[in-house]
C-alpha cells in the first residue's frame, strides 16, 4: 500500500515507468506514450523517450500557491454559452497560475529528469516538446486532444520550467473549461500532468496525423495518413492542406503496394524551429494565444517541394503497419501523431489515443441525408441552390443557417447559436462557438484538420479547404452546407430541400438473391459498404474519369502535340507532380477503382470499362480534338467498338494498365471487369484479344470478364457470348430502349418506355435460361429494379443470380425481394 502511495506522490515518472493504467497519475497522453515505449518498441514501433511531470506535481503547485479556492471562486455561476464571461473567467484563472511559482522541490525534480534525458541522448540542452496531459483526456467517449497547450523546441532548464507552468495554466483556457462542462467533468477534479519528450527533427523533415479507420465513414479496413513538411502543429490545426495516403489494412505487407489512394496537398507552409537571435523572431502577444511557443515559426514551402509528396510510399506503408500494431495492442481504433526526422530519416510515433468519434456510434444505425437539388431554371430566378464554394466534405450530413464570417479569434463573441461558422482555419480557441454552430466552412485544412475532427465529434457538417470561402460568403446570408454528396462538400445559397432516411440494420435480413450495388463515387463507397450487400454489380469508370481525372485520355497521351495553349495550361495544373501525363490517368483511375474494390473486399466488384458517348467524351478537357461529331451518339461510337479501334486503342490501354495496378500491385483480385455495348460475338473476341495485348488475360490470376446485356443481339446470340465471357449484367435502360425502339431521353415517347414491358421481360427470362445452361451468372445493374420493386420481384422469380441497386434503394428493394422469396418457398 505504501509503495502505491509513494508512486502516487512521485512528481516525475519516466516513460519506462508508466503504462496505460496510470492515467490518474500522468494523464492519457503520458500513459499512452509510456505504454507504447515499454510494450511496442520491441514490435518495431519507435517512440521518442521522455518523462512525465505528474498530476501530483500539479496538485502540489496548486496547494503551495493556495489556488484551489481562488479557482473555484472565479468559476462560480459559469455559463459557457456566454462567450464574454467565459473569456474573462478563463483569463483571470490563467493569470493567477502564470503569476505563481513552481515549488523548489518540484523544479529540482524537473531539472534532474531533463538533465538525465539530455545525457541519454548525448545532447546538451536537448530540444524537447512540452505537452499537457490531462487526467481525463483521450478516454473513449471524450477526446481532450488539443484542449491544452503544446510548446515545441524547448531548450534549457529555464525554458522548460516556464513551459511546464504554461501547460498548467492551459488547463483553464476558454475552450478547455467549456469542453469539460459539456462533457460533464468536474472542473476541480481534472488534474494536469505534463509530457516532456525528445523532439524528432521533423522541422527539417515531415510530420502529420494518422487514423486506423476512415474518419468520415468509420470504415475499419483502412489507415488514413495526412502528411506535411515541418512540425506537426500545422496539420493538426488545419493550417495547411496536407498530402493524404489511404492504405488497405488486410493486405499490408502482402502485396507490392497496399496504397489504395493518395492525394497531393498544397502544403504552402511549414513550421520550423526559430530562436530569439533570429531576425524574424517575434514574441507572441500572449503565452497562451497559440498552440505553440515562440520557439517556432512558419515559412513558405518552395514550389518544387509543394509539387511532390512530403513522405514516400514506403514510409507511408511503414507508418500504416505501426498503426495496425498500435490498434491491435489497444484493441480499438486509434488516432496517432507521427514525425519524420529529416536529419536521420527515422520515423517516430509521438502520440496515440483512442479514436473517440466512431467509438460512440451505433454501427447498426444507418442514417442518410438526401439532397433534393433545385432545377437550373429555379436557380436563375434567384431561388436557393446556387453553389457558392466547394471543398472537402467532412461527414455526410447537411446544415442550414445564417453565415457568420469571422477572420480572427478576437471576434468570436459575435457568433450566435445556430449560425454557420465561416473562417480561415480553426484551432482549439474556437471550440466554444463551434459546438453551437449548425455547420463549419473553412478556407484551409484537410479531413484531419482541427475543424474536421471537432465537427465529426459534435456531429455537424463541415466543408474544409475551400480556399476563398471567407471572401465569397457574406455574413447574415442564409446558406446550406452539404456533405451529403460524396467527397466534394458544397455551400449553397439559401436553404435547399433535403430529407433524412433512418434504418436500423439490426433488423435487416439478407435475401437468397445476391443484393449488390451500383457505385460511381469512390469516396462514398466506404459509407455504402456498411449497408448489407454482396458486393458491387456495377462500378462506373465514367464518374472517376469525369470528376477526378477530367482530361480526355488521348489528350494526355498526345500532350506534347496539343496546340491549344489554354488546354495545355489547365492540364499542367491538374497533373502537378506528373511529368508522365499518361501515368496521371492510370494512377487516378486505379486509386478510384481501388477504393471501391477495397470497400467491398473480398466480395466481387464488377467494373465496367468506360462507356462515354462521343458527345460526353468531347466535354472532357482536350476532348474536342479527338472526338468526331455524331448525329446519334447513343448508338454510335461507344463501348466495345472503341477499345480495339486504332483511333482509341491506346486510351483503352491506359484503362487496362489501371486495372492491372489494382489487381496485381494492390492485390485487390476481387475486381472483375465488364465490357459495355458489345454488339456482336466477333466484337467481344476482339476486345478480349486487345485486353490480352495490354496484359489483362481472361482467366489469368482469376480475372473474370463480364459483358453487358443491353442490346437484343446479346440475348439472341447468348450461346455465342457465353463462350467468350464469364457472365452477363443486364443493362435494363439500354435494353428497354433498343428492344422497344424508344429514345429514353425523349419526353414525347416516355409513356412507352417501361422495363416491365412483356418484350423486355421475355428477353430477360430467355437470357437467364441460356446463361444458366452454360453455367454463366446473370445479374442486373440497370435502373429498373431500383425504380420498380415489382420488377425486382419478377427478376427473383425468373431466377436471376444478383440484383445490383442504387445505394439509396437497396433497403426498400431488398424488403420486396424478401417478400417474393418467401412466397416462392410456399
mmCIF file of C-alpha atoms in Angstrom, residues 514 604 672 706 726-729 771-772 775-779 801:
data_model
loop_
_atom_site.group_PDB
_atom_site.id
_atom_site.type_symbol
_atom_site.label_atom_id
_atom_site.label_comp_id
_atom_site.label_asym_id
_atom_site.label_seq_id
_atom_site.Cartn_x
_atom_site.Cartn_y
_atom_site.Cartn_z
ATOM 1 C CA UNK A 514 -27.425 -11.575 -54.073
ATOM 2 C CA UNK A 604 -16.942 -9.197 -56.041
ATOM 3 C CA UNK A 672 -13.770 -8.156 -62.212
ATOM 4 C CA UNK A 706 -18.401 -9.990 -67.948
ATOM 5 C CA UNK A 726 -17.813 -15.353 -67.741
ATOM 6 C CA UNK A 727 -21.169 -13.745 -67.089
ATOM 7 C CA UNK A 728 -23.750 -11.122 -68.007
ATOM 8 C CA UNK A 729 -25.056 -7.976 -66.400
ATOM 9 C CA UNK A 771 -26.759 -18.401 -69.384
ATOM 10 C CA UNK A 772 -27.559 -20.954 -66.702
ATOM 11 C CA UNK A 775 -23.211 -22.165 -66.073
ATOM 12 C CA UNK A 776 -22.800 -18.433 -66.554
ATOM 13 C CA UNK A 777 -24.054 -15.963 -63.948
ATOM 14 C CA UNK A 778 -26.568 -13.273 -64.753
ATOM 15 C CA UNK A 779 -27.027 -10.064 -62.802
ATOM 16 C CA UNK A 801 -28.317 -14.540 -59.648
#
